[in-house]
């Protein structure tokens, strides 16, 4: 089977690229994964990685996310001892003056069969250990018990081991790669050192770099990528196991006993430097102070490290997944929900590449919608 399959190159060492390469290798395709730096060294290494389909979104997107969560549940059932994949629920609330919006979100979730409970602060204390009920407005919070989180670097190690076991080849620290075309179709990928890797199919899964790389090939992809901050703390004495999404901060546990913490408001304080980005120390301290106020007992939180960089977000908010019309054999994988969709996106892109047939679940997310 391998000898008759055309070679595939996946560009990008984030979780979507790794998942796609792994599924291709398992399908028997000769596949090479090429990444600019180390695996998960960019957006996948600083993701809150909340597994969910909460809130309003299109029906097609909701179904895809639910399928993504299903694949994680299958993985959790087969690997019950791992500490980097958990389904301990998600709790979210809005400011008290947005109570109608919170109730509308709850009712929308119920209408889609997504388990959702509107809890008052007293019930939250009994349902979600570790949360300070005083941090929740009287209008309450939405509890989604089926949600979870995943540590993407740990997942990447698991997937890469399987990828290599099925004959996949990996090239890290290859520098910026270039898709080579001939006669309107992909011919391969050239690394920064000038090494050409021939391919009949190429998957661009380079996170926030996808729109620019696609544009150079004549494929339009609207981009709304912001720069974001994720802070990881040292171990914390808290019984919290759920993911929290609140007006001023979002957080989840880590496999090492700490917390991963982020918030959109920190973006305004991030400044570019010569070789990346930086954020004032007082912003990190303020973010951790906001996180501490959510936790019972308000334990002090200390930053172990933080990551800053572009967070991939398509211009219309919906994933961009599938084959392009402009360049034969070129596939794009660009999405904000990389954690939730990683396993299912890799599976369905592999179906399209190996069968040559569009998958109906990816049809709404094909890049041709921007033409």
Coordinates of C-alpha atoms in Angstrom, one line a residue, residues 121-302:
X121 CA -23.4 30.8 43.5
X122 CA -24.4 28.5 46.3
X123 CA -24.8 25.5 43.9
X124 CA -21.5 26.3 42.3
X125 CA -19.7 25.9 45.6
X126 CA -21.1 22.4 45.9
X127 CA -20.6 21.4 42.3
X128 CA -17.2 22.8 41.4
X129 CA -14.7 22.4 44.3
X130 CA -12.1 25.1 44.5
X131 CA -14.1 28.0 43.3
X132 CA -14.8 31.0 45.6
X133 CA -18.6 31.5 45.4
X134 CA -18.1 35.2 46.2
X135 CA -16.4 35.7 42.8
X136 CA -19.6 34.7 41.0
X137 CA -22.3 37.4 40.4
X138 CA -25.8 36.7 41.9
X139 CA -26.9 35.9 38.3
X140 CA -24.9 32.7 38.5
X141 CA -22.8 30.7 36.1
X142 CA -23.2 28.1 33.4
X143 CA -21.8 24.7 34.2
X144 CA -20.9 22.3 31.3
X145 CA -19.9 19.0 32.9
X146 CA -18.8 17.4 29.6
X147 CA -16.0 19.8 28.9
X148 CA -12.3 19.3 29.6
X149 CA -8.8 20.3 28.8
X150 CA -5.6 18.8 27.3
X151 CA -2.0 19.6 27.6
X152 CA -1.0 19.9 24.0
X153 CA 2.8 19.4 24.3
X154 CA 2.1 16.1 26.2
X155 CA -0.4 15.1 23.5
X156 CA 2.1 15.9 20.8
X157 CA 4.7 13.5 22.4
X158 CA 2.1 10.8 22.4
X159 CA 1.1 11.4 18.7
X160 CA 4.6 11.7 17.5
X161 CA 5.6 8.4 19.0
X162 CA 2.7 6.8 17.1
X163 CA 3.6 8.7 13.9
X164 CA 7.2 7.4 14.0
X165 CA 6.0 3.9 14.8
X166 CA 4.0 4.0 11.6
X167 CA 7.0 5.0 9.5
X168 CA 6.5 8.8 9.5
X169 CA 9.6 11.0 9.0
X170 CA 10.0 14.2 10.9
X171 CA 12.3 17.2 10.3
X172 CA 12.5 19.8 13.1
X173 CA 14.3 23.2 13.1
X174 CA 14.1 23.4 9.4
X175 CA 13.5 27.1 9.3
X176 CA 10.8 28.8 7.2
X177 CA 9.6 26.4 4.5
X178 CA 8.4 27.2 1.0
X179 CA 5.8 25.3 -1.0
X180 CA 7.1 24.5 -4.5
X181 CA 4.6 24.3 -7.3
X182 CA 4.7 23.2 -11.0
X183 CA 1.9 23.4 -13.6
X184 CA -0.7 24.6 -11.1
X185 CA -0.1 21.9 -8.5
X186 CA 2.3 21.3 -5.6
X187 CA 5.6 19.7 -6.3
X188 CA 7.1 19.6 -2.8
X189 CA 8.4 21.7 0.0
X190 CA 11.8 23.4 0.2
X191 CA 13.4 24.1 3.6
X192 CA 15.4 27.1 4.5
X193 CA 18.6 25.1 3.8
X194 CA 17.4 24.5 0.2
X195 CA 16.5 20.9 0.6
X196 CA 13.5 19.9 -1.5
X197 CA 11.1 17.3 -0.3
X198 CA 8.9 16.1 -3.2
X199 CA 5.2 15.7 -2.6
X200 CA 1.9 15.3 -4.4
X201 CA 0.0 16.7 -1.5
X202 CA 1.1 19.4 1.0
X203 CA -0.8 20.4 4.2
X204 CA -0.1 23.9 5.5
X205 CA -0.7 23.7 9.2
X206 CA 1.6 26.5 10.3
X207 CA -0.9 28.2 12.7
X208 CA -0.9 32.0 12.4
X209 CA 1.5 31.8 9.4
X210 CA -1.1 30.0 7.2
X211 CA -2.7 33.2 5.7
X212 CA 0.6 34.7 4.6
X213 CA 1.9 31.4 3.2
X214 CA -1.4 30.8 1.4
X215 CA -1.5 34.4 0.0
X216 CA 1.9 33.9 -1.6
X217 CA 0.3 31.0 -3.5
X218 CA -2.7 33.0 -4.6
X219 CA -5.1 31.6 -2.0
X220 CA -7.0 34.2 0.0
X221 CA -7.5 33.5 3.7
X222 CA -8.8 36.4 5.9
X223 CA -6.9 36.7 9.1
X224 CA -8.0 38.0 12.6
X225 CA -5.0 36.6 14.5
X226 CA -4.2 38.5 17.7
X227 CA -1.1 38.3 19.9
X228 CA -1.9 36.6 23.2
X229 CA -0.3 35.7 26.6
X230 CA -0.5 32.5 28.5
X231 CA 1.0 32.3 32.0
X232 CA 1.7 28.9 33.7
X233 CA 2.0 28.9 37.5
X234 CA 4.0 26.9 39.9
X235 CA 2.1 24.2 41.7
X236 CA -1.0 25.5 43.6
X237 CA -2.8 24.0 46.6
X238 CA -6.3 24.0 45.2
X239 CA -8.9 21.3 44.6
X240 CA -10.0 22.9 41.3
X241 CA -10.2 20.5 38.4
X242 CA -12.5 22.3 36.1
X243 CA -11.8 24.9 33.4
X244 CA -13.0 28.5 34.4
X245 CA -14.0 31.1 31.9
X246 CA -14.8 34.4 33.5
X247 CA -15.0 38.1 32.6
X248 CA -11.4 38.9 33.6
X249 CA -9.5 35.6 33.4
X250 CA -9.7 32.0 32.1
X251 CA -7.7 29.2 33.6
X252 CA -7.4 25.4 33.9
X253 CA -5.2 23.0 35.8
X254 CA -1.9 21.7 34.4
X255 CA -0.5 18.1 34.7
X256 CA 2.1 19.4 37.1
X257 CA -0.2 20.9 39.7
X258 CA -0.1 24.5 38.4
X259 CA -2.6 26.5 36.5
X260 CA -2.6 27.8 32.9
X261 CA -4.0 31.3 32.9
X262 CA -4.9 33.8 30.1
X263 CA -7.2 36.8 29.4
X264 CA -7.9 38.8 26.3
X265 CA -7.4 42.2 28.0
X266 CA -3.7 41.5 28.4
X267 CA -3.2 41.8 24.6
X268 CA -3.3 45.6 24.8
X269 CA -0.1 45.6 27.0
X270 CA 1.9 43.2 24.8
X271 CA 4.8 45.0 23.0
X272 CA 6.9 43.7 20.1
X273 CA 10.7 43.3 20.7
X274 CA 13.5 42.7 18.3
X275 CA 13.0 38.9 18.4
X276 CA 9.5 38.4 19.7
X277 CA 7.2 40.0 22.3
X278 CA 7.2 41.2 25.9
X279 CA 4.7 42.2 28.5
X280 CA 5.2 44.2 31.7
X281 CA 5.7 42.2 34.9
X282 CA 2.8 44.1 36.5
X283 CA 0.4 42.8 33.9
X284 CA 1.4 39.2 34.7
X285 CA 1.0 40.0 38.4
X286 CA -2.4 41.6 37.7
X287 CA -3.5 38.5 35.7
X288 CA -2.5 36.1 38.5
X289 CA -4.2 38.3 41.0
X290 CA -7.4 38.1 39.1
X291 CA -7.0 34.3 38.9
X292 CA -6.4 34.0 42.6
X293 CA -9.6 35.9 43.5
X294 CA -11.5 33.1 41.7
X295 CA -10.2 30.4 43.9
X296 CA -11.4 29.4 47.4
X297 CA -8.9 30.7 50.0
X298 CA -7.3 33.0 47.3
X299 CA -4.0 31.1 47.3
X300 CA -1.0 33.2 46.1
X301 CA -0.1 32.4 42.5
X302 CA 3.5 32.5 41.2

